[in-house]
Short mmCIF file of C-alpha atoms (C1' of nucleotides) in Angstrom, two decimals:
data_model
loop_
_atom_site.label_atom_id
_atom_site.label_comp_id
_atom_site.label_asym_id
_atom_site.label_seq_id
_atom_site.Cartn_x
_atom_site.Cartn_y
_atom_site.Cartn_z
CA UNK A 1 0.00 0.00 0.00
CA UNK A 2 1.35 3.43 -0.89
CA UNK A 3 1.39 5.99 1.88
CA UNK A 4 -0.08 9.39 1.22
CA UNK A 5 0.66 12.47 3.31
CA UNK A 6 -2.65 13.05 5.02
CA UNK A 7 -1.46 16.41 6.34
CA UNK A 8 1.25 18.76 5.05
CA UNK A 9 4.72 17.46 5.86
CA UNK A 10 5.79 20.39 8.05
CA UNK A 11 3.99 23.25 9.68
CA UNK A 12 2.96 25.81 7.08
CA UNK A 13 3.59 29.48 7.38
CA UNK A 14 0.60 31.35 8.83
CA UNK A 15 -0.27 33.13 5.59
CA UNK A 16 0.00 29.91 3.63
CA UNK A 17 -2.29 28.10 6.01
CA UNK A 18 -4.79 30.95 5.78
CA UNK A 19 -4.82 30.86 1.98
CA UNK A 20 -5.03 27.09 1.96
CA UNK A 21 -8.13 27.19 4.12
CA UNK A 22 -9.78 29.95 2.13
CA UNK A 23 -9.14 28.11 -1.11
CA UNK A 24 -10.72 24.96 0.27
CA UNK A 25 -13.74 26.87 1.52
CA UNK A 26 -14.29 28.63 -1.80
CA UNK A 27 -13.74 25.43 -3.73
CA UNK A 28 -16.45 23.73 -1.69
CA UNK A 29 -18.90 26.51 -2.49
CA UNK A 30 -18.05 26.76 -6.16
CA UNK A 31 -17.93 23.02 -6.80
CA UNK A 32 -21.32 22.73 -5.12
CA UNK A 33 -22.65 25.43 -7.42
CA UNK A 34 -21.01 24.56 -10.72
CA UNK A 35 -19.71 21.01 -10.38
CA UNK A 36 -16.12 19.80 -10.19
CA UNK A 37 -15.26 21.23 -13.60
CA UNK A 38 -15.74 24.77 -12.32
CA UNK A 39 -13.06 27.33 -13.13
CA UNK A 40 -10.02 27.17 -10.86
CA UNK A 41 -9.32 30.78 -11.72
CA UNK A 42 -12.71 31.66 -10.28
CA UNK A 43 -11.92 29.81 -7.06
CA UNK A 44 -8.65 31.70 -6.67
CA UNK A 45 -10.39 34.97 -7.46
CA UNK A 46 -13.10 34.39 -4.88
CA UNK A 47 -10.53 33.32 -2.31
CA UNK A 48 -8.70 36.58 -2.90
CA UNK A 49 -5.43 35.07 -4.08
CA UNK A 50 -3.59 34.88 -7.39
CA UNK A 51 -4.14 31.71 -9.38
CA UNK A 52 -0.49 30.77 -8.94
CA UNK A 53 -1.17 30.40 -5.23
CA UNK A 54 -3.93 27.93 -5.91
CA UNK A 55 -1.63 25.92 -8.15
CA UNK A 56 1.13 25.97 -5.58
CA UNK A 57 -1.16 24.50 -2.92
CA UNK A 58 -2.99 22.13 -5.25
CA UNK A 59 -1.00 21.12 -8.31
CA UNK A 60 -4.04 19.52 -9.95
CA UNK A 61 -7.79 19.67 -9.73
CA UNK A 62 -7.71 16.17 -8.27
CA UNK A 63 -5.38 17.27 -5.49
CA UNK A 64 -7.86 19.96 -4.54
CA UNK A 65 -10.69 17.46 -4.65
CA UNK A 66 -8.70 15.04 -2.52
CA UNK A 67 -8.17 17.63 0.21
CA UNK A 68 -11.82 18.59 0.02
CA UNK A 69 -13.12 15.04 0.27
CA UNK A 70 -10.57 13.51 2.62
CA UNK A 71 -12.75 13.55 5.73
CA UNK A 72 -15.87 12.52 3.91
CA UNK A 73 -14.21 9.53 2.31
CA UNK A 74 -12.67 8.49 5.60
CA UNK A 75 -16.13 8.68 7.14
CA UNK A 76 -17.49 6.43 4.43
CA UNK A 77 -14.82 3.83 5.09
CA UNK A 78 -15.50 4.06 8.82
CA UNK A 79 -19.20 3.63 8.21
CA UNK A 80 -18.55 0.37 6.40
CA UNK A 81 -16.56 -0.87 9.37
CA UNK A 82 -19.38 0.06 11.75
CA UNK A 83 -21.95 -1.67 9.57
CA UNK A 84 -20.09 -4.95 9.93
CA UNK A 85 -21.88 -5.14 13.28
CA UNK A 86 -25.30 -4.65 11.78
CA UNK A 87 -27.58 -7.66 12.41
CA UNK A 88 -28.38 -8.13 8.72
CA UNK A 89 -25.42 -8.46 6.39
CA UNK A 90 -27.71 -7.89 3.45
CA UNK A 91 -29.31 -4.77 4.82
CA UNK A 92 -25.95 -3.40 5.94
CA UNK A 93 -24.67 -3.63 2.39
CA UNK A 94 -27.68 -1.81 1.01
CA UNK A 95 -27.47 0.92 3.62
CA UNK A 96 -23.81 1.44 2.86
CA UNK A 97 -24.36 1.43 -0.90
CA UNK A 98 -26.89 4.20 -0.51
CA UNK A 99 -24.53 6.19 1.69
CA UNK A 100 -21.78 5.73 -0.89
CA UNK A 101 -24.13 6.94 -3.58
CA UNK A 102 -24.95 10.04 -1.57
CA UNK A 103 -21.26 10.75 -1.07
CA UNK A 104 -20.52 10.27 -4.73
CA UNK A 105 -23.06 12.83 -5.82
CA UNK A 106 -22.19 15.76 -3.57
CA UNK A 107 -20.68 17.61 -6.51
CA UNK A 108 -21.79 17.33 -10.09
CA UNK A 109 -19.12 15.50 -12.11
CA UNK A 110 -17.48 14.05 -9.03
CA UNK A 111 -18.47 10.48 -9.82
CA UNK A 112 -16.46 10.57 -13.02
CA UNK A 113 -13.35 11.65 -11.13
CA UNK A 114 -13.90 8.95 -8.55
CA UNK A 115 -14.33 6.26 -11.17
CA UNK A 116 -11.26 7.40 -13.09
CA UNK A 117 -9.22 7.47 -9.87
CA UNK A 118 -9.73 3.83 -9.01
CA UNK A 119 -8.11 2.91 -12.32
CA UNK A 120 -5.40 5.54 -12.31
CA UNK A 121 -2.79 4.86 -9.65
CA UNK A 122 -1.15 8.21 -10.17
CA UNK A 123 -4.33 10.07 -9.26
CA UNK A 124 -4.31 12.08 -6.07
CA UNK A 125 -7.63 10.44 -5.26
CA UNK A 126 -6.53 6.89 -5.91
CA UNK A 127 -5.67 5.87 -2.35
CA UNK A 128 -8.90 7.24 -0.92
CA UNK A 129 -10.96 5.48 -3.58
CA UNK A 130 -9.09 2.25 -2.99
CA UNK A 131 -9.86 2.53 0.72
CA UNK A 132 -13.55 2.96 -0.01
CA UNK A 133 -13.51 -0.02 -2.35
CA UNK A 134 -11.84 -2.16 0.29
CA UNK A 135 -14.32 -1.01 2.93
CA UNK A 136 -17.17 -2.04 0.65
CA UNK A 137 -15.48 -5.35 0.05
CA UNK A 138 -15.76 -6.25 3.73
CA UNK A 139 -19.50 -5.73 3.65
CA UNK A 140 -19.80 -7.63 0.42
CA UNK A 141 -17.82 -10.59 1.73
CA UNK A 142 -20.00 -10.74 4.81
CA UNK A 143 -23.16 -10.73 2.69
CA UNK A 144 -21.69 -13.48 0.54
CA UNK A 145 -20.79 -15.54 3.60
CA UNK A 146 -24.37 -15.10 4.79
CA UNK A 147 -25.50 -16.46 1.45
CA UNK A 148 -27.43 -13.44 0.32
CA UNK A 149 -25.08 -12.31 -2.43
CA UNK A 150 -23.68 -14.34 -5.31
CA UNK A 151 -20.17 -15.60 -4.67
CA UNK A 152 -18.90 -14.35 -8.02
CA UNK A 153 -19.58 -10.69 -7.32
CA UNK A 154 -16.37 -8.74 -6.78
CA UNK A 155 -15.60 -5.55 -4.91
CA UNK A 156 -14.92 -3.94 -8.28
CA UNK A 157 -18.39 -4.91 -9.43
CA UNK A 158 -19.88 -3.26 -6.37
CA UNK A 159 -17.75 -0.14 -6.78
CA UNK A 160 -18.65 0.09 -10.46
CA UNK A 161 -22.34 -0.40 -9.72
CA UNK A 162 -22.44 2.33 -7.10
CA UNK A 163 -20.62 4.76 -9.34
CA UNK A 164 -22.66 3.97 -12.39
CA UNK A 165 -25.98 4.48 -10.63
CA UNK A 166 -24.65 7.71 -9.15
CA UNK A 167 -23.77 8.79 -12.66
CA UNK A 168 -27.29 8.00 -13.79
CA UNK A 169 -28.68 9.93 -10.84
CA UNK A 170 -26.60 12.90 -11.85
CA UNK A 171 -27.53 12.73 -15.53
CA UNK A 172 -31.25 12.16 -15.07
CA UNK A 173 -32.72 12.14 -11.57
CA UNK A 174 -31.69 10.74 -8.20
CA UNK A 175 -34.81 8.58 -8.28
CA UNK A 176 -33.71 6.94 -11.52
CA UNK A 177 -30.34 6.27 -9.92
CA UNK A 178 -32.02 4.65 -6.93
CA UNK A 179 -34.10 2.43 -9.20
CA UNK A 180 -31.02 1.18 -11.03
CA UNK A 181 -29.24 0.54 -7.75
CA UNK A 182 -32.11 -1.68 -6.64
CA UNK A 183 -32.08 -3.61 -9.92
CA UNK A 184 -28.33 -3.96 -9.84
CA UNK A 185 -28.18 -5.23 -6.27
CA UNK A 186 -31.03 -7.61 -6.99
CA UNK A 187 -29.10 -8.97 -9.92
CA UNK A 188 -26.17 -9.62 -7.63
CA UNK A 189 -28.24 -11.55 -5.11
CA UNK A 190 -28.09 -15.31 -4.81
CA UNK A 191 -30.72 -17.16 -6.84
CA UNK A 192 -32.16 -18.73 -3.71
CA UNK A 193 -32.75 -15.36 -2.11
CA UNK A 194 -36.27 -14.02 -1.90
CA UNK A 195 -37.19 -10.76 -3.54
CA UNK B 1 -43.44 14.43 -32.18
CA UNK B 2 -41.20 17.19 -33.44
CA UNK B 3 -39.93 16.81 -36.97
CA UNK B 4 -36.26 17.07 -37.61
CA UNK B 5 -34.78 17.74 -41.03
CA UNK B 6 -33.03 14.47 -41.77
CA UNK B 7 -31.37 15.96 -44.83
CA UNK B 8 -30.60 19.58 -45.69
CA UNK B 9 -33.75 21.44 -46.76
CA UNK B 10 -32.56 22.40 -50.22
CA UNK B 11 -29.74 21.34 -52.44
CA UNK B 12 -26.46 22.71 -51.17
CA UNK B 13 -23.94 24.48 -53.29
CA UNK B 14 -21.26 22.12 -54.59
CA UNK B 15 -18.47 23.59 -52.47
CA UNK B 16 -20.69 23.52 -49.40
CA UNK B 17 -21.54 19.87 -49.91
CA UNK B 18 -17.85 19.07 -50.33
CA UNK B 19 -16.89 20.83 -47.12
CA UNK B 20 -19.78 19.25 -45.25
CA UNK B 21 -18.59 15.79 -46.22
CA UNK B 22 -14.97 16.48 -45.42
CA UNK B 23 -15.91 17.85 -42.03
CA UNK B 24 -17.93 14.75 -41.23
CA UNK B 25 -15.11 12.48 -42.33
CA UNK B 26 -12.52 14.30 -40.24
CA UNK B 27 -14.87 14.46 -37.27
CA UNK B 28 -15.29 10.68 -37.42
CA UNK B 29 -11.55 10.19 -37.37
CA UNK B 30 -10.82 12.71 -34.67
CA UNK B 31 -13.69 11.71 -32.39
CA UNK B 32 -12.53 8.10 -32.71
CA UNK B 33 -9.04 9.17 -31.69
CA UNK B 34 -9.74 11.73 -28.99
CA UNK B 35 -13.37 11.26 -27.96
CA UNK B 36 -16.31 13.54 -28.55
CA UNK B 37 -14.74 16.42 -26.62
CA UNK B 38 -12.01 16.76 -29.23
CA UNK B 39 -11.19 20.23 -30.51
CA UNK B 40 -13.58 21.49 -33.18
CA UNK B 41 -10.85 23.82 -34.38
CA UNK B 42 -8.70 20.77 -35.04
CA UNK B 43 -11.46 19.15 -37.08
CA UNK B 44 -11.83 22.26 -39.22
CA UNK B 45 -8.08 22.50 -39.61
CA UNK B 46 -7.75 18.88 -40.72
CA UNK B 47 -10.70 19.28 -43.08
CA UNK B 48 -8.91 22.24 -44.65
CA UNK B 49 -11.58 24.84 -43.88
CA UNK B 50 -11.85 27.82 -41.56
CA UNK B 51 -13.52 27.14 -38.24
CA UNK B 52 -16.38 29.47 -39.18
CA UNK B 53 -17.30 27.00 -41.91
CA UNK B 54 -17.59 24.22 -39.40
CA UNK B 55 -19.84 26.35 -37.21
CA UNK B 56 -21.99 27.32 -40.16
CA UNK B 57 -22.65 23.69 -41.04
CA UNK B 58 -22.91 22.45 -37.46
CA UNK B 59 -23.98 25.13 -34.99
CA UNK B 60 -23.17 22.90 -32.01
CA UNK B 61 -21.07 19.88 -31.22
CA UNK B 62 -24.28 17.91 -30.81
CA UNK B 63 -25.43 18.85 -34.29
CA UNK B 64 -22.20 17.44 -35.66
CA UNK B 65 -22.61 14.32 -33.59
CA UNK B 66 -26.18 13.94 -34.78
CA UNK B 67 -25.16 14.04 -38.43
CA UNK B 68 -22.35 11.60 -37.71
CA UNK B 69 -24.54 9.10 -35.86
CA UNK B 70 -27.78 9.41 -37.82
CA UNK B 71 -27.41 6.19 -39.84
CA UNK B 72 -26.03 4.21 -36.96
CA UNK B 73 -28.89 5.18 -34.66
CA UNK B 74 -31.42 4.43 -37.34
CA UNK B 75 -29.83 1.01 -37.75
CA UNK B 76 -30.15 0.40 -34.03
CA UNK B 77 -33.84 1.22 -34.10
CA UNK B 78 -34.31 -1.03 -37.13
CA UNK B 79 -32.49 -3.83 -35.39
CA UNK B 80 -34.93 -3.68 -32.50
CA UNK B 81 -37.80 -3.99 -34.95
CA UNK B 82 -36.19 -7.02 -36.58
CA UNK B 83 -35.56 -8.66 -33.23
CA UNK B 84 -39.27 -8.60 -32.48
CA UNK B 85 -39.37 -11.69 -34.69
CA UNK B 86 -36.71 -13.51 -32.71
CA UNK B 87 -38.02 -16.74 -31.18
CA UNK B 88 -36.96 -15.78 -27.66
CA UNK B 89 -38.21 -12.44 -26.36
CA UNK B 90 -35.70 -12.63 -23.56
CA UNK B 91 -32.74 -13.38 -25.74
CA UNK B 92 -33.78 -10.74 -28.26
CA UNK B 93 -33.69 -8.10 -25.54
CA UNK B 94 -30.24 -9.14 -24.42
CA UNK B 95 -28.89 -9.19 -27.97
CA UNK B 96 -30.26 -5.73 -28.60
CA UNK B 97 -28.95 -4.38 -25.30
CA UNK B 98 -25.47 -5.51 -26.24
CA UNK B 99 -25.79 -3.94 -29.68
CA UNK B 100 -26.94 -0.71 -28.06
CA UNK B 101 -23.96 -0.84 -25.74
CA UNK B 102 -21.60 -1.28 -28.68
CA UNK B 103 -23.18 1.67 -30.46
CA UNK B 104 -22.97 3.84 -27.37
CA UNK B 105 -19.27 3.30 -26.97
CA UNK B 106 -18.02 4.03 -30.49
CA UNK B 107 -16.57 7.33 -29.32
CA UNK B 108 -15.24 8.07 -25.87
CA UNK B 109 -17.59 10.45 -24.08
CA UNK B 110 -20.46 9.73 -26.42
CA UNK B 111 -22.53 7.98 -23.81
CA UNK B 112 -22.68 11.14 -21.72
CA UNK B 113 -24.02 13.11 -24.68
CA UNK B 114 -26.57 10.42 -25.39
CA UNK B 115 -27.76 10.33 -21.82
CA UNK B 116 -28.01 14.10 -21.63
CA UNK B 117 -29.92 14.20 -24.90
CA UNK B 118 -32.77 12.00 -23.75
CA UNK B 119 -33.48 14.54 -21.02
CA UNK B 120 -32.87 17.67 -23.05
CA UNK B 121 -35.55 18.18 -25.67
CA UNK B 122 -33.64 21.02 -27.29
CA UNK B 123 -30.69 18.76 -28.03
CA UNK B 124 -29.97 18.00 -31.65
CA UNK B 125 -29.68 14.37 -30.62
CA UNK B 126 -32.92 14.20 -28.68
CA UNK B 127 -35.16 12.80 -31.42
CA UNK B 128 -32.73 10.06 -32.37
CA UNK B 129 -32.28 9.05 -28.72
CA UNK B 130 -36.01 9.03 -28.22
CA UNK B 131 -36.39 6.74 -31.22
CA UNK B 132 -33.84 4.33 -29.78
CA UNK B 133 -35.59 4.36 -26.42
CA UNK B 134 -38.92 3.61 -28.08
CA UNK B 135 -37.39 0.81 -30.11
CA UNK B 136 -36.04 -0.74 -26.94
CA UNK B 137 -39.41 -0.35 -25.32
CA UNK B 138 -40.98 -2.69 -27.89
CA UNK B 139 -38.51 -5.42 -27.03
CA UNK B 140 -38.96 -4.82 -23.34
CA UNK B 141 -42.77 -5.02 -23.59
CA UNK B 142 -42.53 -8.26 -25.47
CA UNK B 143 -40.23 -9.76 -22.84
CA UNK B 144 -42.61 -8.58 -20.14
CA UNK B 145 -45.58 -10.13 -21.96
CA UNK B 146 -43.59 -13.35 -22.18
CA UNK B 147 -43.16 -13.17 -18.43
CA UNK B 148 -39.40 -13.01 -18.39
CA UNK B 149 -39.04 -9.39 -17.26
CA UNK B 150 -40.64 -7.68 -14.30
CA UNK B 151 -43.72 -5.68 -15.20
CA UNK B 152 -42.50 -2.60 -13.34
CA UNK B 153 -39.42 -2.10 -15.49
CA UNK B 154 -39.76 0.92 -17.77
CA UNK B 155 -38.15 1.85 -21.06
CA UNK B 156 -36.34 4.62 -19.20
CA UNK B 157 -34.90 2.05 -16.81
CA UNK B 158 -33.62 0.03 -19.74
CA UNK B 159 -32.18 3.08 -21.47
CA UNK B 160 -30.51 4.21 -18.26
CA UNK B 161 -29.10 0.75 -17.62
CA UNK B 162 -27.59 0.45 -21.08
CA UNK B 163 -26.03 3.88 -20.88
CA UNK B 164 -24.72 3.41 -17.38
CA UNK B 165 -23.01 0.14 -18.18
CA UNK B 166 -21.56 1.71 -21.32
CA UNK B 167 -20.22 4.48 -19.16
CA UNK B 168 -18.62 1.93 -16.87
CA UNK B 169 -17.16 0.16 -19.87
CA UNK B 170 -15.66 3.41 -21.01
CA UNK B 171 -14.27 4.37 -17.61
CA UNK B 172 -12.81 0.98 -16.70
CA UNK B 173 -12.99 -1.88 -19.20
CA UNK B 174 -15.59 -3.19 -21.64
CA UNK B 175 -15.59 -6.44 -19.68
CA UNK B 176 -16.60 -4.64 -16.50
CA UNK B 177 -19.40 -2.97 -18.43
CA UNK B 178 -20.58 -6.35 -19.71
CA UNK B 179 -20.61 -7.75 -16.18
CA UNK B 180 -22.76 -4.93 -14.90
CA UNK B 181 -25.14 -5.30 -17.82
CA UNK B 182 -25.64 -8.95 -16.90
CA UNK B 183 -26.29 -8.09 -13.24
CA UNK B 184 -28.64 -5.30 -14.18
CA UNK B 185 -30.70 -7.34 -16.61
CA UNK B 186 -30.85 -10.17 -14.08
CA UNK B 187 -32.16 -7.75 -11.51
CA UNK B 188 -34.88 -6.77 -13.92
CA UNK B 189 -36.00 -10.34 -14.54
CA UNK B 190 -39.12 -11.78 -13.03
CA UNK B 191 -38.57 -13.62 -9.75
CA UNK B 192 -39.89 -16.83 -11.22
CA UNK B 193 -37.34 -16.81 -13.99
CA UNK B 194 -34.43 -19.18 -13.87
CA UNK B 195 -30.89 -17.93 -13.79
"C1'" DT C 1 15.20 44.37 17.64
"C1'" DT C 2 17.10 43.66 13.74
"C1'" DG C 3 18.18 41.47 9.68
"C1'" DC C 4 18.23 37.46 6.97
"C1'" DC C 5 16.35 33.90 3.93
"C1'" DA C 6 13.34 30.13 3.22
"C1'" DA C 7 8.74 29.98 2.19
"C1'" DG C 8 5.05 31.90 -0.10
"C1'" DT C 9 2.75 35.00 -3.45
"C1'" DT C 10 2.12 37.41 -7.61
"C1'" DG C 11 0.39 38.23 -12.24
"C1'" DA C 12 1.84 38.61 -16.86
"C1'" DG C 13 2.43 35.55 -20.65
"C1'" DA C 14 2.21 31.41 -23.60
"C1'" DC C 15 -1.06 28.24 -24.71
"C1'" DT C 16 -5.51 26.10 -26.35
"C1'" DG C 17 -10.09 26.34 -27.07
"C1'" DT C 18 -15.13 28.37 -28.26
"C1'" DC C 19 -17.94 31.12 -30.97
"C1'" DT C 20 -19.21 35.38 -33.87
"C1'" DC C 21 -19.57 38.35 -37.74
"C1'" DA C 22 -18.22 41.87 -41.21
"C1'" DA C 23 -15.73 41.42 -45.27
"C1'" DT C 24 -14.83 38.68 -49.00
"C1'" DA C 25 -15.17 35.03 -52.47
"C1'" DT C 26 -17.60 31.84 -55.50
"C1'" DA C 27 -21.34 28.80 -57.60
"C1'" DT C 28 -25.32 29.17 -59.90
"C1'" DT C 29 -28.91 31.56 -62.33
"C1'" DT C 30 -30.61 34.72 -65.72
"C1'" DA D 1 -21.25 38.48 -68.30
"C1'" DA D 2 -23.66 40.31 -64.75
"C1'" DA D 3 -26.39 39.71 -60.84
"C1'" DT D 4 -27.31 37.44 -56.63
"C1'" DA D 5 -27.89 34.11 -53.37
"C1'" DT D 6 -24.96 31.16 -50.98
"C1'" DA D 7 -20.63 30.07 -48.57
"C1'" DT D 8 -16.16 30.87 -46.67
"C1'" DT D 9 -12.80 33.38 -44.25
"C1'" DG D 10 -10.03 34.58 -40.26
"C1'" DA D 11 -9.33 38.09 -37.03
"C1'" DG D 12 -11.03 39.23 -32.59
"C1'" DA D 13 -13.42 38.91 -28.05
"C1'" DC D 14 -13.54 35.96 -24.51
"C1'" DA D 15 -12.50 32.24 -21.01
"C1'" DG D 16 -9.76 28.87 -19.22
"C1'" DT D 17 -5.12 26.19 -17.85
"C1'" DC D 18 -0.68 26.25 -16.17
"C1'" DT D 19 4.20 28.20 -15.48
"C1'" DC D 20 7.81 30.85 -13.66
"C1'" DA D 21 10.93 34.83 -12.76
"C1'" DA D 22 10.47 38.55 -9.80
"C1'" DC D 23 8.89 40.03 -5.67
"C1'" DT D 24 7.12 39.87 -0.54
"C1'" DT D 25 6.87 38.47 3.96
"C1'" DG D 26 6.70 35.48 8.19
"C1'" DG D 27 9.45 33.63 11.63
"C1'" DC D 28 13.78 32.56 13.59
"C1'" DA D 29 18.66 33.38 15.32
"C1'" DA D 30 21.88 36.47 16.98
#
DNA sequence: TTGCCAAGTTGAGACTGTCTCAATATATTT
DNA sequence: AAATATATTGAGACAGTCTCAACTTGGCAA
C-alpha cells in the first residue's frame, strides 16, 4: 500500500495556512454550485489570491478534490466498518451502498473523477478510492458468507455499480439512480434469495 | 413528435456539400481518436476549412454528432424492430442491449451526450435518442408479456441501464461494463425466472 | 530588535479552445 | 457576363489552464 501524506509534511507558514483554508472553503462553495469542472481561476479569485497560489497548494484539480473530500471519504470507510456489526449483512450492504451513492453525488461531475481514480494509480484520489472499495469489500464478503449475495460478485463490481448508478442519478434524476441501484443489487443476489 | 430535417432542406452548393462531407469524415476520425470532446478547431483544420465554416454547417457539437450518428442510430432502431421476430423475447432483448452498448461506446464520451440528450428536448440528438428508447421499449414489452421481465421495469430504466453500463465500460474496461449489464438485466428479470 | 532567507505569493504571458460576424469570395442563375 | 444568393474566411473577443521569474513576507537566530 502506498502511503499518502494526510497532512502537510511540516507546519505551514501562517499566511500559507490561511490561503489554503480559504481556497478549500471557496472550492467547496463553487464546486457545489457549478460542479467539479468549475473554473479554478474563479476559485482563486473568490478566495482573494492569485491563481499561482492555488496551483502551488494544489498542483491539480484532483489534489484539490482530494483535500476537500478527505474527511468525507474516511467517514465512508468508517461507516462500512461500523456496519459490519449490523444484524443483517444484506441490509448493511444496502445501507452502505446508498450512503456511498450520496457521497458520490455531492458535486456534479465528481463520480467521473472517482471512477477514473480507481483505475489511475497516479491520481491524487486513488488511495482514498481504494480505501472505499476495500471497505465495501468487507460488507460484500459478509453478505456473501451469509449467502445473500452471489459468490462471483467482486468488490470492483460493487464499486462500479455504485458509481454507475450515481452517474445516472446525476444525468437524469436521483430517483432513476435509486431504481437502477435496486435492480443492480437484486441482480447480484443469490438465486435462492427471496425478492 | 417534433420533426427534424433528416437531410438539408434544399440542395447545397457544390463547395458547401464538399466541405460538409470532409468535415464529417474528419470528425469521425478525430472523435474516434480523442473522444467527442475533441477540438472542433482541429477538425476544421484537418478538413482544410476555416472554423467558421464548421460552425456554419454544425452550430453545435451535438449537431455534428447527430449528423455523424444518424445512420447508426437508425440502424439500431431497425435492429430492435427485426428482433421482435426472434423466437426468444428474452434473448432478443439481451442481444439488442449488447448492440446498443456497442453503439454507445463508439466514441469516448459519447454515452454522456446520449444520456443528456434524452433529457434535453432542445438537443440535436434528442429525437434520435427518443427513437432508440422507443425501439427498446418494444422489445422490453414483449419480454414482459412473455413473463421473463418484471412488469415494473420501464423503457427509461432500460435506457438508463444500457447507458450506465456503457459508461462503466468506457471508464474501466468493456468487460466490466458487460458484467454490470448482466447483473442489471438479471435484476430486472421476473422472480420466477431461472438464472 | 534587527536582519536574513526560506517559504510563499504574484500576475503577466504562452497556450488552447469556443464562438461570432463583417468582409470577401464563389457557384449558380438569368 | 452580370447579378445574386450562398458560402467561406479569419481576425477578434472571450475564457480557461498552467508556469515561472520577480517580488514579498513570516518567523527565527543572533
